[in-house]
mmCIF file of C-alpha atoms in Angstrom:
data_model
loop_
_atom_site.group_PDB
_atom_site.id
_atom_site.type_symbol
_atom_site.label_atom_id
_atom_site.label_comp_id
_atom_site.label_asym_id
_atom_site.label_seq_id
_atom_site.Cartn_x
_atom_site.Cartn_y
_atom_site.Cartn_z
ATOM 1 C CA UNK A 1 38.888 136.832 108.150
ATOM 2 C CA UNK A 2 39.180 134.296 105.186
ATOM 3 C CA UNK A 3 37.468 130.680 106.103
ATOM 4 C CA UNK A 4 36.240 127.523 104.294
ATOM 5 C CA UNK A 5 33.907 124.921 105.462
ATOM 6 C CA UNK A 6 33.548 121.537 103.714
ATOM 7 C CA UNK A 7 30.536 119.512 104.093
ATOM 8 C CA UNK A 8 30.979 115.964 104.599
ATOM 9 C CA UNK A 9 34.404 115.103 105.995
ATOM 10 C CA UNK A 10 34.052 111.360 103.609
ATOM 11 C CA UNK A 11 32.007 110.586 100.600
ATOM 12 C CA UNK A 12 31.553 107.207 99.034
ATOM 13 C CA UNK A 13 30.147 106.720 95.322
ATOM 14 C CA UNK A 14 30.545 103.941 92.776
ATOM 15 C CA UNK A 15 33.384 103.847 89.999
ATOM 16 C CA UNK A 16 31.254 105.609 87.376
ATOM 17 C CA UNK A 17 29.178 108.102 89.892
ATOM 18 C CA UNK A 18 28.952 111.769 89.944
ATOM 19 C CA UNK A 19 31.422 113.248 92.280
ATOM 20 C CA UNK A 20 29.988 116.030 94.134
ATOM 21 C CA UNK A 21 32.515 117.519 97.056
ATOM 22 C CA UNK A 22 31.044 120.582 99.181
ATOM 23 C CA UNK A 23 32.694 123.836 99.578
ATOM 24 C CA UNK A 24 31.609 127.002 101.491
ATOM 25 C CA UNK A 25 33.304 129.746 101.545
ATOM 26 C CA UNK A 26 33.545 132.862 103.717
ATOM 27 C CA UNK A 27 35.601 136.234 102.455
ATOM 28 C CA UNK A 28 35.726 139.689 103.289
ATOM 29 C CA UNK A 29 37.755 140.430 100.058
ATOM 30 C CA UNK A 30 36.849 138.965 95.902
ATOM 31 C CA UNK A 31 38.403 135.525 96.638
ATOM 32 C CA UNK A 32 40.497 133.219 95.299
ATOM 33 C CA UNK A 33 39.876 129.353 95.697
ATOM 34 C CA UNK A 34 41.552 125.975 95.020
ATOM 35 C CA UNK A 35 41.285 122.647 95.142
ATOM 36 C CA UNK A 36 43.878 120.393 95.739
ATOM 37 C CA UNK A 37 44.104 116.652 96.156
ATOM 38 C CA UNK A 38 46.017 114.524 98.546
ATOM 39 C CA UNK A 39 47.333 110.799 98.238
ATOM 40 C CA UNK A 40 48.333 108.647 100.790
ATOM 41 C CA UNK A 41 51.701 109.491 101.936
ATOM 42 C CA UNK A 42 51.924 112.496 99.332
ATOM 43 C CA UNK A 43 52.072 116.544 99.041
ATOM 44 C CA UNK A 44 49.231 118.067 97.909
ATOM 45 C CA UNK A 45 48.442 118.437 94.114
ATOM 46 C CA UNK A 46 46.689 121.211 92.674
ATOM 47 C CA UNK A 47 43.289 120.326 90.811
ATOM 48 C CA UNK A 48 42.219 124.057 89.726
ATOM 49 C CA UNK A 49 41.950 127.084 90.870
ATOM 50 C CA UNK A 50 39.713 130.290 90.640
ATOM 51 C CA UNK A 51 40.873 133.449 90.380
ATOM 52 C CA UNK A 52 37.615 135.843 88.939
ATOM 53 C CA UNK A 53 38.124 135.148 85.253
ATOM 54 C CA UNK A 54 34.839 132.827 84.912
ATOM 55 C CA UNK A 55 32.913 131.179 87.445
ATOM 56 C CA UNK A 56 33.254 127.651 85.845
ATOM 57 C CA UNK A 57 36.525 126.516 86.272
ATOM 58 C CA UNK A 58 37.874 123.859 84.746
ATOM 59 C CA UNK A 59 40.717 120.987 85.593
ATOM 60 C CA UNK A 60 42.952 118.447 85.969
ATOM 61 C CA UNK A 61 41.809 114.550 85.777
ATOM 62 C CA UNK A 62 38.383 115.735 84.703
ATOM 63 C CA UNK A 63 37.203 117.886 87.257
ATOM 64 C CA UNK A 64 35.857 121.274 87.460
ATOM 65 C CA UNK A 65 34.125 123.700 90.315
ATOM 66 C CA UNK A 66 31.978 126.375 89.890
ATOM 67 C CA UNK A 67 32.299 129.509 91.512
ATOM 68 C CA UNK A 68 28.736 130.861 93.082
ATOM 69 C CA UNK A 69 28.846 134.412 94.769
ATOM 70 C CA UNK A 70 25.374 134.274 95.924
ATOM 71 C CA UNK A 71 25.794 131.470 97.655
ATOM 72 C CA UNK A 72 29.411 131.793 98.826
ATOM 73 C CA UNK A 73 30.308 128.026 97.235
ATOM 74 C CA UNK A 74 32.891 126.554 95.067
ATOM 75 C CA UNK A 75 31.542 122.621 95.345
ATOM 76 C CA UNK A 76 34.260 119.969 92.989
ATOM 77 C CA UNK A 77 32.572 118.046 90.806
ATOM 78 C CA UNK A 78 33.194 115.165 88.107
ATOM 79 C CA UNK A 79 30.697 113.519 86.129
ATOM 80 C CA UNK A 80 32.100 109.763 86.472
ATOM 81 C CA UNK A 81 34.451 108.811 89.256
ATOM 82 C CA UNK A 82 37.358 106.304 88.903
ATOM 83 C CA UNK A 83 38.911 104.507 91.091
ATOM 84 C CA UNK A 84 42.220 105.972 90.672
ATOM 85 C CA UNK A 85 39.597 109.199 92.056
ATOM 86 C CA UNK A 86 40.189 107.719 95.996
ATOM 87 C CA UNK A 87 41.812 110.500 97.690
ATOM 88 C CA UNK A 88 41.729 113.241 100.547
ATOM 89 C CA UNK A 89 40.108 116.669 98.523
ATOM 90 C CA UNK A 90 40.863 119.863 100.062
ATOM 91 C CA UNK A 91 39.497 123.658 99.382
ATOM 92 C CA UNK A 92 41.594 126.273 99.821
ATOM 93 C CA UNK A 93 40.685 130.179 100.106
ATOM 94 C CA UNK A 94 43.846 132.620 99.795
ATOM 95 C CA UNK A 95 44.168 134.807 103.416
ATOM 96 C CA UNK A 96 46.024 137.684 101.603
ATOM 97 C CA UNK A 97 43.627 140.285 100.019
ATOM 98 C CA UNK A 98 44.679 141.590 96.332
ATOM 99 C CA UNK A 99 46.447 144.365 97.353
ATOM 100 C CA UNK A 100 48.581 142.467 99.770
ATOM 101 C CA UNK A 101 51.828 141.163 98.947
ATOM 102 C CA UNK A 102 52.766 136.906 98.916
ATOM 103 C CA UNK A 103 50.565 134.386 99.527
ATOM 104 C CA UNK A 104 48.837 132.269 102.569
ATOM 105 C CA UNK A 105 46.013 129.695 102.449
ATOM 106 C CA UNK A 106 43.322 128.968 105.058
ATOM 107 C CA UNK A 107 42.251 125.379 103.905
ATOM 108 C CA UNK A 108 39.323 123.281 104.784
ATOM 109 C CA UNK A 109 39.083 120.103 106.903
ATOM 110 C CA UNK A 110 39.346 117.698 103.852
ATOM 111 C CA UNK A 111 36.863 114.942 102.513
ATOM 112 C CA UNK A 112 37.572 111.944 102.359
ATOM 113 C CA UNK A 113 36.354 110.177 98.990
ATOM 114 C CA UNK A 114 36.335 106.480 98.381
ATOM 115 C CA UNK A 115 35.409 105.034 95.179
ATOM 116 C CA UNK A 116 34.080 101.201 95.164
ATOM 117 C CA UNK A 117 33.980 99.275 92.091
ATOM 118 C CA UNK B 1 61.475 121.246 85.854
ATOM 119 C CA UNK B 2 61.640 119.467 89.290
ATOM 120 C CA UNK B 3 59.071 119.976 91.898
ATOM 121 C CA UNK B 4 59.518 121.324 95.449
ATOM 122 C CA UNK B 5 62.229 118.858 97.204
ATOM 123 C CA UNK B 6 62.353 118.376 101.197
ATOM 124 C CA UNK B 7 63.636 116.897 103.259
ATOM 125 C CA UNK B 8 64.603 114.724 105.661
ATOM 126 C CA UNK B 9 60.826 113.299 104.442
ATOM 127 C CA UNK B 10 61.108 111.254 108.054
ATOM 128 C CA UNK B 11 62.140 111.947 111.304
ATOM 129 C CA UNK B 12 61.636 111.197 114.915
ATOM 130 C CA UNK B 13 62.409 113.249 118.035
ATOM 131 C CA UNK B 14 62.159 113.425 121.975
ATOM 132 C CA UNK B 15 60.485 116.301 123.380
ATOM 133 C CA UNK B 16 62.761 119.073 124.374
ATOM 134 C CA UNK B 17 64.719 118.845 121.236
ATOM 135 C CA UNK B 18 64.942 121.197 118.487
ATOM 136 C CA UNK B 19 64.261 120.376 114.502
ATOM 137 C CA UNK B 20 65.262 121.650 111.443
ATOM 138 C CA UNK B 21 63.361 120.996 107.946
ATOM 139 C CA UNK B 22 64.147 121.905 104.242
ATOM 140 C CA UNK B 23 62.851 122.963 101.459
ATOM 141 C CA UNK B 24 64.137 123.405 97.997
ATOM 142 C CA UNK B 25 61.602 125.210 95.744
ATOM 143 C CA UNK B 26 60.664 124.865 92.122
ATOM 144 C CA UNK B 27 63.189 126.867 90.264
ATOM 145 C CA UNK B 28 62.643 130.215 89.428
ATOM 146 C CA UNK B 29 60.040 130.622 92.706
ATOM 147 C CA UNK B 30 61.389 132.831 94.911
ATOM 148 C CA UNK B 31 58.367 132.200 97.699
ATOM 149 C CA UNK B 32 58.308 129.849 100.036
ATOM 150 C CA UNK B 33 55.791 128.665 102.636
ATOM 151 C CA UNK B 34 55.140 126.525 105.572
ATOM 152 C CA UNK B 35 52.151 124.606 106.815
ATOM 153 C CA UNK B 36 51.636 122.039 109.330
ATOM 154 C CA UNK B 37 49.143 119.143 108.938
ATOM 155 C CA UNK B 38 47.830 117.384 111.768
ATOM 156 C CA UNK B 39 44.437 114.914 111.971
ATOM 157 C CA UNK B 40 43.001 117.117 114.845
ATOM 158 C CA UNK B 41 43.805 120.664 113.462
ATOM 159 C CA UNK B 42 44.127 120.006 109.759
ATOM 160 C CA UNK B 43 46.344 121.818 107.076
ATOM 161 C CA UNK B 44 47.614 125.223 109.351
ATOM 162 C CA UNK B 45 50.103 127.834 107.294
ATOM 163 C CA UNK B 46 52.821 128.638 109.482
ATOM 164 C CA UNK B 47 54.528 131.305 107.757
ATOM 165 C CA UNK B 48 55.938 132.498 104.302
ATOM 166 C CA UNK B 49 59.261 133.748 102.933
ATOM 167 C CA UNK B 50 60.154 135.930 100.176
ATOM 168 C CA UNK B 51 63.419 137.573 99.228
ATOM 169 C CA UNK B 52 64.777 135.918 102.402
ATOM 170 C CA UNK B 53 62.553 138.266 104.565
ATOM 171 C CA UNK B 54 58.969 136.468 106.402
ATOM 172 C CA UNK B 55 56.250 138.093 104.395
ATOM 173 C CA UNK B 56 53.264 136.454 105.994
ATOM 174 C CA UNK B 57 52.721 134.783 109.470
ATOM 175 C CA UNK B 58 50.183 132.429 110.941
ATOM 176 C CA UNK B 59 49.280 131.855 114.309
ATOM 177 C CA UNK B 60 52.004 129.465 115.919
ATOM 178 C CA UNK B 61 54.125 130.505 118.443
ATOM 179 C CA UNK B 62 57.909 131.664 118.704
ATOM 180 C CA UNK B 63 59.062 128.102 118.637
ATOM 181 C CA UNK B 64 58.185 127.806 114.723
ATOM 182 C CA UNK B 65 60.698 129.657 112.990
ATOM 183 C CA UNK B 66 61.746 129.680 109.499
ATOM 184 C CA UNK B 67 64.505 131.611 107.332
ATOM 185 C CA UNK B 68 65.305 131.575 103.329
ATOM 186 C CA UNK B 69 68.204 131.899 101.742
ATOM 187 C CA UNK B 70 69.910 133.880 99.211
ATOM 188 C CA UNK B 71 69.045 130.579 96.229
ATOM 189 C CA UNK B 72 65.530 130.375 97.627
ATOM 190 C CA UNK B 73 65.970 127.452 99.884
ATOM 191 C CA UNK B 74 64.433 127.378 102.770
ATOM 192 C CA UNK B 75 64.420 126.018 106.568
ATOM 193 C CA UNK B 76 62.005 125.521 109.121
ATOM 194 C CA UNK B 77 63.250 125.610 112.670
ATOM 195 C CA UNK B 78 60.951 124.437 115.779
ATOM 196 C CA UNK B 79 62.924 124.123 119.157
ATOM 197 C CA UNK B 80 61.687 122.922 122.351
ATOM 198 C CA UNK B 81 59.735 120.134 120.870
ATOM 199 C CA UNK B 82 56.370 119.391 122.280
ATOM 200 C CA UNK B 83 54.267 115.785 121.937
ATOM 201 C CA UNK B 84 51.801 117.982 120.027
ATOM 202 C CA UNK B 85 54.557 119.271 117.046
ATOM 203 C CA UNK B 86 53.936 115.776 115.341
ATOM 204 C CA UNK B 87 52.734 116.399 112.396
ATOM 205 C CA UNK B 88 53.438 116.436 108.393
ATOM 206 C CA UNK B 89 55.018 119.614 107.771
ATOM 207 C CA UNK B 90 54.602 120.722 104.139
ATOM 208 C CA UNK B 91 56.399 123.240 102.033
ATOM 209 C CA UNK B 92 54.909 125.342 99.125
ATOM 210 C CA UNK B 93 56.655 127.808 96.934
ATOM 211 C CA UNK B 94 54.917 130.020 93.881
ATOM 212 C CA UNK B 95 56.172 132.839 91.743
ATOM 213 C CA UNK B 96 56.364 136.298 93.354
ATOM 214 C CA UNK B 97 53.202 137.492 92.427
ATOM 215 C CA UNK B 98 50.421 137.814 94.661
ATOM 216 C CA UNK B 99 47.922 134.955 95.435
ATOM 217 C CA UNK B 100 49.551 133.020 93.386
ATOM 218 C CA UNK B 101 49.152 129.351 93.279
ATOM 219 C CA UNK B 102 51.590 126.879 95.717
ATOM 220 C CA UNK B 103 52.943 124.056 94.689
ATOM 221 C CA UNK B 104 53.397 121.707 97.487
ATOM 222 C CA UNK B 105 56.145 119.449 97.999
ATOM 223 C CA UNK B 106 55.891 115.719 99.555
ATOM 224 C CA UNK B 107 56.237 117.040 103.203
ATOM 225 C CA UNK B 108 58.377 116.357 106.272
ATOM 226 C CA UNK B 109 56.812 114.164 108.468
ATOM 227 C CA UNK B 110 58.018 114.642 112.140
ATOM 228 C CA UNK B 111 57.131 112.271 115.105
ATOM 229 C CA UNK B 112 58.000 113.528 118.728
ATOM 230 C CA UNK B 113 58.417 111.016 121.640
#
């Protein structure tokens, strides 16, 4: 069975800090991973997404993940945080192997990141 | 093109009673799913709908039901409400291809007294 673990369920850096959010994932089939991002009192929004075409994936707002086989992680990253950045950051792996039919995501617990000026 | 619509986007109920939740999805997406987000459990997918038949299940039980229509639409049925059913539902539809990304829409959230 599909799973993702995020380390470190809140991060705090300074307006202008690397973001680094954690992502582990586990997958008995090639996987497919996301990231999506959550406001306060909103749906989720997809930041990127990897499907096997290259291991650096870029997207939205100025982040990007990379994709690491050998060590079963997909950690977000952006090189200078805003404050617009404050948000709950979730990682996604799809449950439904390539030769199944639809789709169904197992996400992780969410981190938390807060961005002080 | 619009985004995924739901709605009521608020409602409260008393334990015992049943709900029902919609979901209009992005045009042209003929899949629709479910998920359930709680602070203790997190973001849970409930079950998914294509072609008006369910496609893919989680692991809820029987009270959690869903359909689709013919357009796409969607609803979400739980009966028998329990204190532990509050939550933020969310719906999620993506093209007919598979693994393909969901687009999430702002979510039902349902409080049960």
């Amino acid at each position: 069975a599909q799973s993702v673990t995020q380390l470190g369920s809140h991060v705090s850096v300074s307006e202008g800090a690397l973001v680094l959010l954690r992502c582990n994932y586990s997958s008995s089939v090639p996987p497919y991973l996301f990231w999506y991002v959550q406001y306060p009192n909103q749906g989720l929004q997809l930041l990127l997404k990897y499907t096997s075409a290259a291991t650096l994936v870029k997207g939205i707002n100025g982040f990007e993940a990379e994709f690491k086989k050998s060590e079963t992680s997909f950690h977000l990253t952006k090189p200078s945080a805003h404050m617009s950045d404050a948000a709950e950051y979730f990682c996604a792996v799809s449950d439904v192997g390539p030769d199944q039919a639809g789709t169904a995501l197992i996400f992780g617990k969410g981190t938390t990141l807060s961005v002080s000026s | 093109k619009a985004g995924v619509t739901q709605t009521p986007r608020y409602l409260i109920k008393t334990r015992g009673q049943q709900v029902t939740l919609s979901c209009s999805p992005i045009s042209g997406h003929r899949s629709v799913s479910w998920y359930q987000q709680t602070p203790g459990q997190g973001l849970q997918f409930l079950f998914e709908y294509f072609s008006e038949t369910q496609r893919n299940k989680g692991n809820f039980p029987g009270r959690f039901s869903g359909r689709q229509f013919s357009n796409s639409r969607s609803e979400m049925n739980v009966s028998t409400l329990e204190l532990g059913d509050s939550a933020l539902y969310l719906c999620a539809s993506s093209l007919e291809k598979r693994r393909e990304t969901q687009y999430f829409g702002p979510g039902t959230r349902l409080l049960v007294l």
